[in-house]
Tab-separated table of C-alpha atoms in Angstrom:
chain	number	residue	atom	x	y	z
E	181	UNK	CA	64.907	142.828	64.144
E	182	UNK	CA	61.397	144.373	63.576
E	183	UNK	CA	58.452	142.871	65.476
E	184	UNK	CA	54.678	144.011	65.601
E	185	UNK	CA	54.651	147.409	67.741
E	186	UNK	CA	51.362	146.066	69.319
E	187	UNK	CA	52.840	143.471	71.529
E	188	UNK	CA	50.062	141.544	74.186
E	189	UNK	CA	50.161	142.781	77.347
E	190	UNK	CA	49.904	140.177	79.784
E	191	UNK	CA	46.832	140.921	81.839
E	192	UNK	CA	44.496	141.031	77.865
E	193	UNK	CA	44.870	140.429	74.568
E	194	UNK	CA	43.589	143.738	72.757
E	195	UNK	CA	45.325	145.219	70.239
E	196	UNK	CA	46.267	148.480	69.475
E	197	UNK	CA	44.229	150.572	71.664
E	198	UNK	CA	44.492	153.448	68.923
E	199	UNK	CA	42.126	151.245	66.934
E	200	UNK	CA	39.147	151.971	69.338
E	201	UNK	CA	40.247	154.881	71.443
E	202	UNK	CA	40.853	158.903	70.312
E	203	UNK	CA	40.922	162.115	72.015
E	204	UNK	CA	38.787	163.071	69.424
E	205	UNK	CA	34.905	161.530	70.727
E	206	UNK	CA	35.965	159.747	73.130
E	207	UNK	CA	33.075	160.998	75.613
E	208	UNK	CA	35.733	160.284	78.574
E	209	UNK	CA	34.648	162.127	82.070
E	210	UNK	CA	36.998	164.387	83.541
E	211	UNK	CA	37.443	161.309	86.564
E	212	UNK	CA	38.518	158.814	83.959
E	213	UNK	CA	40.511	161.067	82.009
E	214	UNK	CA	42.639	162.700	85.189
E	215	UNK	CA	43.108	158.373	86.001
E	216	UNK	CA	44.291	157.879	82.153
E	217	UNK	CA	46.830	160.711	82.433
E	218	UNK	CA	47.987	160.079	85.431
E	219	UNK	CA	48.747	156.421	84.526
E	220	UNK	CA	50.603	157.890	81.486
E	221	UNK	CA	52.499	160.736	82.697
E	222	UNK	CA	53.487	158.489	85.512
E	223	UNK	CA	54.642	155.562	83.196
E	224	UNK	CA	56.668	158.569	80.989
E	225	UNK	CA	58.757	159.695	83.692
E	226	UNK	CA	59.915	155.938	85.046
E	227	UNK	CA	60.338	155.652	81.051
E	228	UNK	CA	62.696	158.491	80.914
E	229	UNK	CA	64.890	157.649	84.118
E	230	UNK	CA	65.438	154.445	82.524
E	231	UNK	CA	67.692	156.216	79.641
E	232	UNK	CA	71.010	156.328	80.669
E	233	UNK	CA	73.620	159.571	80.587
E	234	UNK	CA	76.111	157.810	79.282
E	235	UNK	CA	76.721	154.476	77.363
E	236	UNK	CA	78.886	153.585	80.320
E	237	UNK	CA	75.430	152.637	82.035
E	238	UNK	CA	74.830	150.114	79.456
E	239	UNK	CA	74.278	147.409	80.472
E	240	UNK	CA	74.982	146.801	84.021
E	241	UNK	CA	73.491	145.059	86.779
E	242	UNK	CA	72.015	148.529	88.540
E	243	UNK	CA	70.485	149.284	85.279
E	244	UNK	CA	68.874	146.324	85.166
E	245	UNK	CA	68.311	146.052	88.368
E	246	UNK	CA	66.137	149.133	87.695
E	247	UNK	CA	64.413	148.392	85.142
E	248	UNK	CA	63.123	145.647	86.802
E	249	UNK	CA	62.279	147.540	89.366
E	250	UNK	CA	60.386	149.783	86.891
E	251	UNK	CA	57.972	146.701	85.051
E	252	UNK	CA	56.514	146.086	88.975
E	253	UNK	CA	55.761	149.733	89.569
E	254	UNK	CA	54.085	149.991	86.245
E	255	UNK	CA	52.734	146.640	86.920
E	256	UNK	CA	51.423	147.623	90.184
E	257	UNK	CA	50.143	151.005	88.756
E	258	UNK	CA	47.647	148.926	86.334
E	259	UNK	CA	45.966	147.182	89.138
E	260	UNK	CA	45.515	151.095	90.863
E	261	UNK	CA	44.430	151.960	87.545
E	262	UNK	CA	41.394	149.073	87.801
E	263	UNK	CA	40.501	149.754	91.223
E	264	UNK	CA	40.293	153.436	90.260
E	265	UNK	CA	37.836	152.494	87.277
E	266	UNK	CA	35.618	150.493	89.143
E	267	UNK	CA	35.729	147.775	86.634
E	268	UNK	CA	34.209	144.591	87.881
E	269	UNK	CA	35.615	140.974	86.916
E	270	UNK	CA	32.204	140.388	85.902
E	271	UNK	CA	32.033	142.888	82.964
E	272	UNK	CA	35.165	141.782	81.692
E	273	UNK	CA	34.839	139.587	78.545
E	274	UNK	CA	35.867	135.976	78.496
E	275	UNK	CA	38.318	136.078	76.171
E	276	UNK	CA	40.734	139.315	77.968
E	277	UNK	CA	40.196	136.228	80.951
E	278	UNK	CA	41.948	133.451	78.403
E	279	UNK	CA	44.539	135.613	77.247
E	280	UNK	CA	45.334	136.734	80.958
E	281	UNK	CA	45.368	133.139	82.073
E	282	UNK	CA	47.277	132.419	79.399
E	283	UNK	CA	49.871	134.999	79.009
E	284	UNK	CA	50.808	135.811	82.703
E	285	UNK	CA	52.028	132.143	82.442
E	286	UNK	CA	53.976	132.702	79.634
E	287	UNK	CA	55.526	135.603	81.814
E	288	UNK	CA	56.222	133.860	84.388
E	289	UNK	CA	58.282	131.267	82.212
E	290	UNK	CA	60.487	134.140	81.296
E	291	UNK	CA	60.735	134.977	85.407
E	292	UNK	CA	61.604	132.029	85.659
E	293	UNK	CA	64.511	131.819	82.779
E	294	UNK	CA	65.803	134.863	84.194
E	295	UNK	CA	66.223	133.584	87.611
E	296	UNK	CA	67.692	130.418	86.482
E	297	UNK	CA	70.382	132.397	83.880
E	298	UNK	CA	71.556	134.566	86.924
E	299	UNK	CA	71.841	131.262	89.166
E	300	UNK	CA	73.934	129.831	86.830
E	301	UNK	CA	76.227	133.225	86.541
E	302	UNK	CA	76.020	133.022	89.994
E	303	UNK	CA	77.566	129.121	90.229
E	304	UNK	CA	80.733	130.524	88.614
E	305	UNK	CA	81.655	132.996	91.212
E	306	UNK	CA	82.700	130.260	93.197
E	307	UNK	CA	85.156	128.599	90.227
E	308	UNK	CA	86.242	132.139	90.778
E	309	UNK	CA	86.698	131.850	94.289
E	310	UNK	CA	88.683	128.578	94.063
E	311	UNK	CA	91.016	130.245	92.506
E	312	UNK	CA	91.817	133.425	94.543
E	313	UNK	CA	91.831	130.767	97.065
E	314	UNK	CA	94.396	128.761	95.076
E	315	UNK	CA	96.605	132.081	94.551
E	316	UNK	CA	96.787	132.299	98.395
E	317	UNK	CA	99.710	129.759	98.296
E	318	UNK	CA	102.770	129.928	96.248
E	319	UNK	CA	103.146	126.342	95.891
E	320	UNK	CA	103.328	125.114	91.894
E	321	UNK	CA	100.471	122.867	92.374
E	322	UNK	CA	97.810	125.047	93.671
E	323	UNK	CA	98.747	127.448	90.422
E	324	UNK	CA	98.043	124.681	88.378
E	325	UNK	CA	94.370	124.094	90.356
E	326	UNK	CA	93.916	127.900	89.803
E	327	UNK	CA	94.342	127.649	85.640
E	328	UNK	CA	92.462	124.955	85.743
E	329	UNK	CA	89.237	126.728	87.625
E	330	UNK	CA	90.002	129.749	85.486
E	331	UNK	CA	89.526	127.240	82.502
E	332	UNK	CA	86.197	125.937	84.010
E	333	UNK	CA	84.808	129.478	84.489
E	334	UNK	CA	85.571	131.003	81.213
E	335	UNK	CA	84.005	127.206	79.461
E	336	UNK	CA	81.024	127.827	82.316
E	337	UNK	CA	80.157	131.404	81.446
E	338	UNK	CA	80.081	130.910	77.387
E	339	UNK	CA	78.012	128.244	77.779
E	340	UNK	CA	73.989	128.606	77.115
E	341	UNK	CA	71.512	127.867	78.858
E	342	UNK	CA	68.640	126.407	76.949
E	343	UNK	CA	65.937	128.212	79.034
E	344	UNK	CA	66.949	131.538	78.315
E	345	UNK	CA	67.111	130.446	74.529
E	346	UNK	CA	63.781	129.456	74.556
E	347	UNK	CA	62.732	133.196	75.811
E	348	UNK	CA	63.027	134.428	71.896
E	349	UNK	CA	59.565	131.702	71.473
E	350	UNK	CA	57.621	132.713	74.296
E	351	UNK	CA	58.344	136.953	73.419
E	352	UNK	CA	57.137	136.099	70.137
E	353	UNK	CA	54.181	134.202	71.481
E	354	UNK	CA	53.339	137.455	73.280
E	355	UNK	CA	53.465	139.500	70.041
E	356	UNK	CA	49.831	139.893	68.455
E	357	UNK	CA	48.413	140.579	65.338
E	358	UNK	CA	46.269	144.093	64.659
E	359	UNK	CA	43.316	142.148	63.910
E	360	UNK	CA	42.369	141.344	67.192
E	361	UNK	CA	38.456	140.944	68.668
E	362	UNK	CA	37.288	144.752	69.392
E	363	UNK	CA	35.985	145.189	72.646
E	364	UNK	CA	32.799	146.141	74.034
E	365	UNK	CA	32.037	150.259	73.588
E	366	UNK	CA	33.082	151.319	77.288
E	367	UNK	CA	34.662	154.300	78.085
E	368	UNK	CA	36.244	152.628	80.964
E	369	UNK	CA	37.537	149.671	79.055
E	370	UNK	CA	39.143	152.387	76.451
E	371	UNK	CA	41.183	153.928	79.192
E	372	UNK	CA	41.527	150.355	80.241
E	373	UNK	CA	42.928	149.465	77.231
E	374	UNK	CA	44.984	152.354	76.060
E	375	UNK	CA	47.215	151.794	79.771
E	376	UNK	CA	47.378	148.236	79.135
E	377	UNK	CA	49.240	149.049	75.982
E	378	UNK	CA	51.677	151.471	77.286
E	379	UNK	CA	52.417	148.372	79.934
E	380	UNK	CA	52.975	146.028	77.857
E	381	UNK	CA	55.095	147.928	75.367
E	382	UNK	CA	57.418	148.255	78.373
E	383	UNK	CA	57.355	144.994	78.797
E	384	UNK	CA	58.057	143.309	76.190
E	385	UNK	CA	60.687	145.773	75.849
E	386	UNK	CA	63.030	145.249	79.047
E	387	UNK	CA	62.327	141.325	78.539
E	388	UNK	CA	63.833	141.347	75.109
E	389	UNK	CA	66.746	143.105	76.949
E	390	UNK	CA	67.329	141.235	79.652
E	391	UNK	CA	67.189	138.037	76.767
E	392	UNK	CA	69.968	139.210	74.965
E	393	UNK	CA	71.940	140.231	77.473
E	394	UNK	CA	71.772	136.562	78.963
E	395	UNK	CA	71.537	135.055	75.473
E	396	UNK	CA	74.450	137.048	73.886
E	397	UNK	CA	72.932	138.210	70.842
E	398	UNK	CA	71.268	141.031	69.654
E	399	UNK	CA	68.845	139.048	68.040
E	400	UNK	CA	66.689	138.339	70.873
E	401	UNK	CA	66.386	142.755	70.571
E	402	UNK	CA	62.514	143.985	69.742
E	403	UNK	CA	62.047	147.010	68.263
E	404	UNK	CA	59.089	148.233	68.809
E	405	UNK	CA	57.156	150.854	66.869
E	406	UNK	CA	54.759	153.236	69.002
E	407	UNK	CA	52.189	155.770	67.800
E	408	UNK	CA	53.827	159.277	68.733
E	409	UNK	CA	50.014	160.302	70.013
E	410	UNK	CA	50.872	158.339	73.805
E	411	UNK	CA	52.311	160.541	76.467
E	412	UNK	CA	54.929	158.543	76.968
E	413	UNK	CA	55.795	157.638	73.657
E	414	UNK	CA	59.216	160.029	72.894
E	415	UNK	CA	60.508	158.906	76.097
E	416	UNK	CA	60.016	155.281	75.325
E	417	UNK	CA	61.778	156.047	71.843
E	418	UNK	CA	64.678	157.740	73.448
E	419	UNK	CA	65.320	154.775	75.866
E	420	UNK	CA	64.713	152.086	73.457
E	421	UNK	CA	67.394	153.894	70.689
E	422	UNK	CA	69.711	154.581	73.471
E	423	UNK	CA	69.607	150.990	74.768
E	424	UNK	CA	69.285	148.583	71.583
E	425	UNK	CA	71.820	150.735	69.332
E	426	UNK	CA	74.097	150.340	72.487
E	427	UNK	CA	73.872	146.612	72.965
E	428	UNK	CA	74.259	146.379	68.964
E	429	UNK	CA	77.572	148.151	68.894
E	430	UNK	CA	79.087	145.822	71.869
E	431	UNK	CA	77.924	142.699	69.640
E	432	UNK	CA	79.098	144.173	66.900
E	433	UNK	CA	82.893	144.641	68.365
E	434	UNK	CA	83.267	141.235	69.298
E	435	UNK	CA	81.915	141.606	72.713
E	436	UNK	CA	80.843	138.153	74.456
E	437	UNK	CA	78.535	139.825	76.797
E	438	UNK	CA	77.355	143.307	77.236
E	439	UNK	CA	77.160	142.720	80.880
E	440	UNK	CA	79.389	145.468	82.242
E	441	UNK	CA	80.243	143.796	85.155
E	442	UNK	CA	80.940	140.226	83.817
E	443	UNK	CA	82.845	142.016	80.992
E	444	UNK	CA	85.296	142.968	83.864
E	445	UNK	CA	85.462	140.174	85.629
E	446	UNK	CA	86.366	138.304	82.535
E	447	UNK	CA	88.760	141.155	81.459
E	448	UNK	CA	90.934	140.293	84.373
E	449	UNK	CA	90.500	136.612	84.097
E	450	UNK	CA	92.196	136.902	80.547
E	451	UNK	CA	94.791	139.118	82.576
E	452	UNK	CA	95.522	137.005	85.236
E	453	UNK	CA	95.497	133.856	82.926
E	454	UNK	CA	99.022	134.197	81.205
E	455	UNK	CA	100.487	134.989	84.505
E	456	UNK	CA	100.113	131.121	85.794
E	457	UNK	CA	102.461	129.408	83.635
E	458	UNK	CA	101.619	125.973	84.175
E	459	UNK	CA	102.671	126.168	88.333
E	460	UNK	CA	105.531	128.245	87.791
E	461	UNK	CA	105.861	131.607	90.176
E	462	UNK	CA	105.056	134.872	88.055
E	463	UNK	CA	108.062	136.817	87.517
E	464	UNK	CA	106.283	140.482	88.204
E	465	UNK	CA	105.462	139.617	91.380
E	466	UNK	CA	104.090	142.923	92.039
E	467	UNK	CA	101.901	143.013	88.848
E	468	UNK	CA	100.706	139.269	90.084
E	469	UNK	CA	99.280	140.204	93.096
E	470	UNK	CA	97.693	143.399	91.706
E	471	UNK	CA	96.062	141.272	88.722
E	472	UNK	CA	94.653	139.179	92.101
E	473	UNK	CA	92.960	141.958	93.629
E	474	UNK	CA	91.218	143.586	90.838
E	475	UNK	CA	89.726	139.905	90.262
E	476	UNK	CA	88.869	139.083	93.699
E	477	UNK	CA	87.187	142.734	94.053
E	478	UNK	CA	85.352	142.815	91.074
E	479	UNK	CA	84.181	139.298	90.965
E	480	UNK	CA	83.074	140.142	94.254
E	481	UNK	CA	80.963	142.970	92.755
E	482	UNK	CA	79.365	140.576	90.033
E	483	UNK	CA	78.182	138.369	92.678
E	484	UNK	CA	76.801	141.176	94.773
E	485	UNK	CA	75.066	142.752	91.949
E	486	UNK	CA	73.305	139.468	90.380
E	487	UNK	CA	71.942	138.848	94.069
E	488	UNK	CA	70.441	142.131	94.020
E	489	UNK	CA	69.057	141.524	90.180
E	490	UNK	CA	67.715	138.120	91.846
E	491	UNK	CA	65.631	140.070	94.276
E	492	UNK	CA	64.056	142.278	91.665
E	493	UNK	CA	63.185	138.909	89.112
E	494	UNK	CA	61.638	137.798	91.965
E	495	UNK	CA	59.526	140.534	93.011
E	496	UNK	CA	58.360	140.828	89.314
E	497	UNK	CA	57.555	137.028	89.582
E	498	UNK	CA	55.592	137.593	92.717
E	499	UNK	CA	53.568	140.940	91.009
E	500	UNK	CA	52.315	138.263	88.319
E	501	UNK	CA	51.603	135.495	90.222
E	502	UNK	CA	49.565	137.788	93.233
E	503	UNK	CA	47.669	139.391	90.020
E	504	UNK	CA	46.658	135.990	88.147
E	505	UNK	CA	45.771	134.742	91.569
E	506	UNK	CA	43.276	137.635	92.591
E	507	UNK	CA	42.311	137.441	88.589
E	508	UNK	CA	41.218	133.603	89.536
E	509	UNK	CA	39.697	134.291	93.034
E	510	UNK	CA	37.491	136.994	91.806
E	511	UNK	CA	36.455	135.512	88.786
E	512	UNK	CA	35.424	132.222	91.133
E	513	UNK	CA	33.599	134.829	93.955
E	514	UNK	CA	32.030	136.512	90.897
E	515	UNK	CA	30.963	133.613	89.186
E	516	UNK	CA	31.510	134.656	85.955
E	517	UNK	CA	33.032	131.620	84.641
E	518	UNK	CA	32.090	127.617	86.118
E	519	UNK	CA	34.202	126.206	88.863
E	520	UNK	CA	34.503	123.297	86.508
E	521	UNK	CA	35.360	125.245	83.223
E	522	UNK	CA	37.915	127.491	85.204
E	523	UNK	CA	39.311	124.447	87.037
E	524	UNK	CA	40.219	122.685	83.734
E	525	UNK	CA	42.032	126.483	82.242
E	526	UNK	CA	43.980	126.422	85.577
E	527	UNK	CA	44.778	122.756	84.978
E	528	UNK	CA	46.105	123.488	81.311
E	529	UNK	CA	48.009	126.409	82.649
E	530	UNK	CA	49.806	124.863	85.103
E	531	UNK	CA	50.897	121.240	83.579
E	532	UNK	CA	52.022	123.396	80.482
């Protein structure tokens, strides 16, 4: 699916920087343009060691785990970026405040979805361990307990979960037209603006990811379209090829999920599954308690891997929230916007 290749970034809502911004006049000093570059060149190479060697790297739980790990260090890098431009609260113009107020909740929503999808993955590792546990004993009723938790977690994990189905809406929310409000003429805002795109490019990016992994379709993919004049552009190309033609081709084969790791687990839970004949001892006893093993060790590794995802959803979580927050507190220190007027946006945003 083709969406607008100048996605909002959460912080403003500015358009394509391209628009306003050139290496041809662009009167930048040498200060702001060593900052711009640096920003760039910086968000290029994280770019780049996001792009797997090998298709076996897509998609599992370390990859995403990464990539994760990637949107707060880019994240981060922004907010070094504004400290290194010396750009006040108080020059910024109201609306970049409503579209950050707006928007970081919208990304926080999708935190939020995330978390919840990997809880509820989570949940079925222990249908999973009712059954090793079941397996334990050769008795005819405990291998009829064990089909019938290996029938709960196979109905559990193809079930959706409306919150992550709801992430398609608020992705698309964050995609903007090109005829957006230009900005004052600052130099600093230009380099302002031209990083702020090259965040939230990546952003949108690994969210629409991370929704259809959860989601199961290749639907929720964006493909993005970005002007080859960025630093980091070919290396964004390369990893967003690499990873949405990927994902396509598992959907394509019939795949359920392109989760590597709850591919496997569910590859020896169809395995295992014939094996338990309705209480009655397999006859490959040997070949049993192998099929056991491989489910008990790599269900093990699912549940080890979405706790470590967990971690890095909620470190993202926390890098919006702590910005939005200092976003608020300077703009009430500053007092560029009335207690009153900013307590009602703050209101809105938070009963939404």
């Amino acid at each position: 699916m083709s969406r607008p290749h100048d996605l909002p970034y959460p912080f403003f809502h500015f358009g394509n920087p391209f628009r306003m911004i050139s290496p041809k006049g662009s009167n930048l000093s040498k200060r702001l343009l060593l900052l711009l570059n640096n920003f760039e060149e910086t968000l290029a190479g994280r770019l780049r060691k996001l792009n797997p060697k090998d298709k076996d790297g897509v998609l599992s739980l370390s990859w995403m785990k990464l990539a994760m790990l990637s949107l707060c260090e880019t994240h981060n890098d922004i907010k070094t970026l504004i400290a290194g431009l010396e750009l006040p609260v108080c020059d910024w113009d109201e609306k970049w405040i409503d579209a950050y107020l707006d928007i970081s909740v919208n990304l926080l929503d999708i935190c939020n979805a995330f978390s919840s999808e990997i809880s509820r993955l989570n949940q079925g590792h222990l249908l999973l361990q009712c059954v090793l546990h079941n397996l334990d004993s050769s008795s005819s009723k405990q291998f009829i307990k064990a089909r019938s938790s290996l029938d709960a977690w196979r109905q559990h994990i193809s079930s959706k979960n409306p919150r992550v189905e709801n992430c398609s809406t608020i992705l698309n929310k964050l995609g903007g037209s090109l005829n957006l409000p230009k900005v004052k003429n600052s130099a600093k805002g230009k380099v302002l603006m031209r990083a702020m795109y090259g965040v939230k490019v990546e952003t949108v990016f690994i969210c629409s990811v991370f929704a259809s992994a959860f989601s199961g379709s290749a639907r929720k993919l964006f493909d993005l379209n970005v002007d080859g004049k960025y630093m980091w552009a070919e290396a964004f190309t390369g990893l967003q090829t690499s990873i949405n033609s990927e994902i396509r081709n598992l959907y394509s084969s019939g795949r359920f999920t392109v989760l590597k790791e709850l591919e496997t687990v569910d590859t020896s839970v169809k395995k295992l599954y014939p094996m338990i004949q309705d209480g009655v001892d397999p006859v490959e006893v040997e070949a049993f308690k192998n099929s056991v093993s491989d489910l008990a060790r790599r269900a093990e590794g699912l549940s080890q891997g979405l706790d470590l995802l967990t971690k890095e959803v909620d470190g993202f979580f926390h890098v919006v929230l702590t910005g939005r927050d200092a976003l608020l507190c300077n703009l009430r220190e500053s007092g560029t916007v009335s207690d009153t007027k900013l307590g009602c946006k703050v209101v809105e945003r938070e009963q939404s």
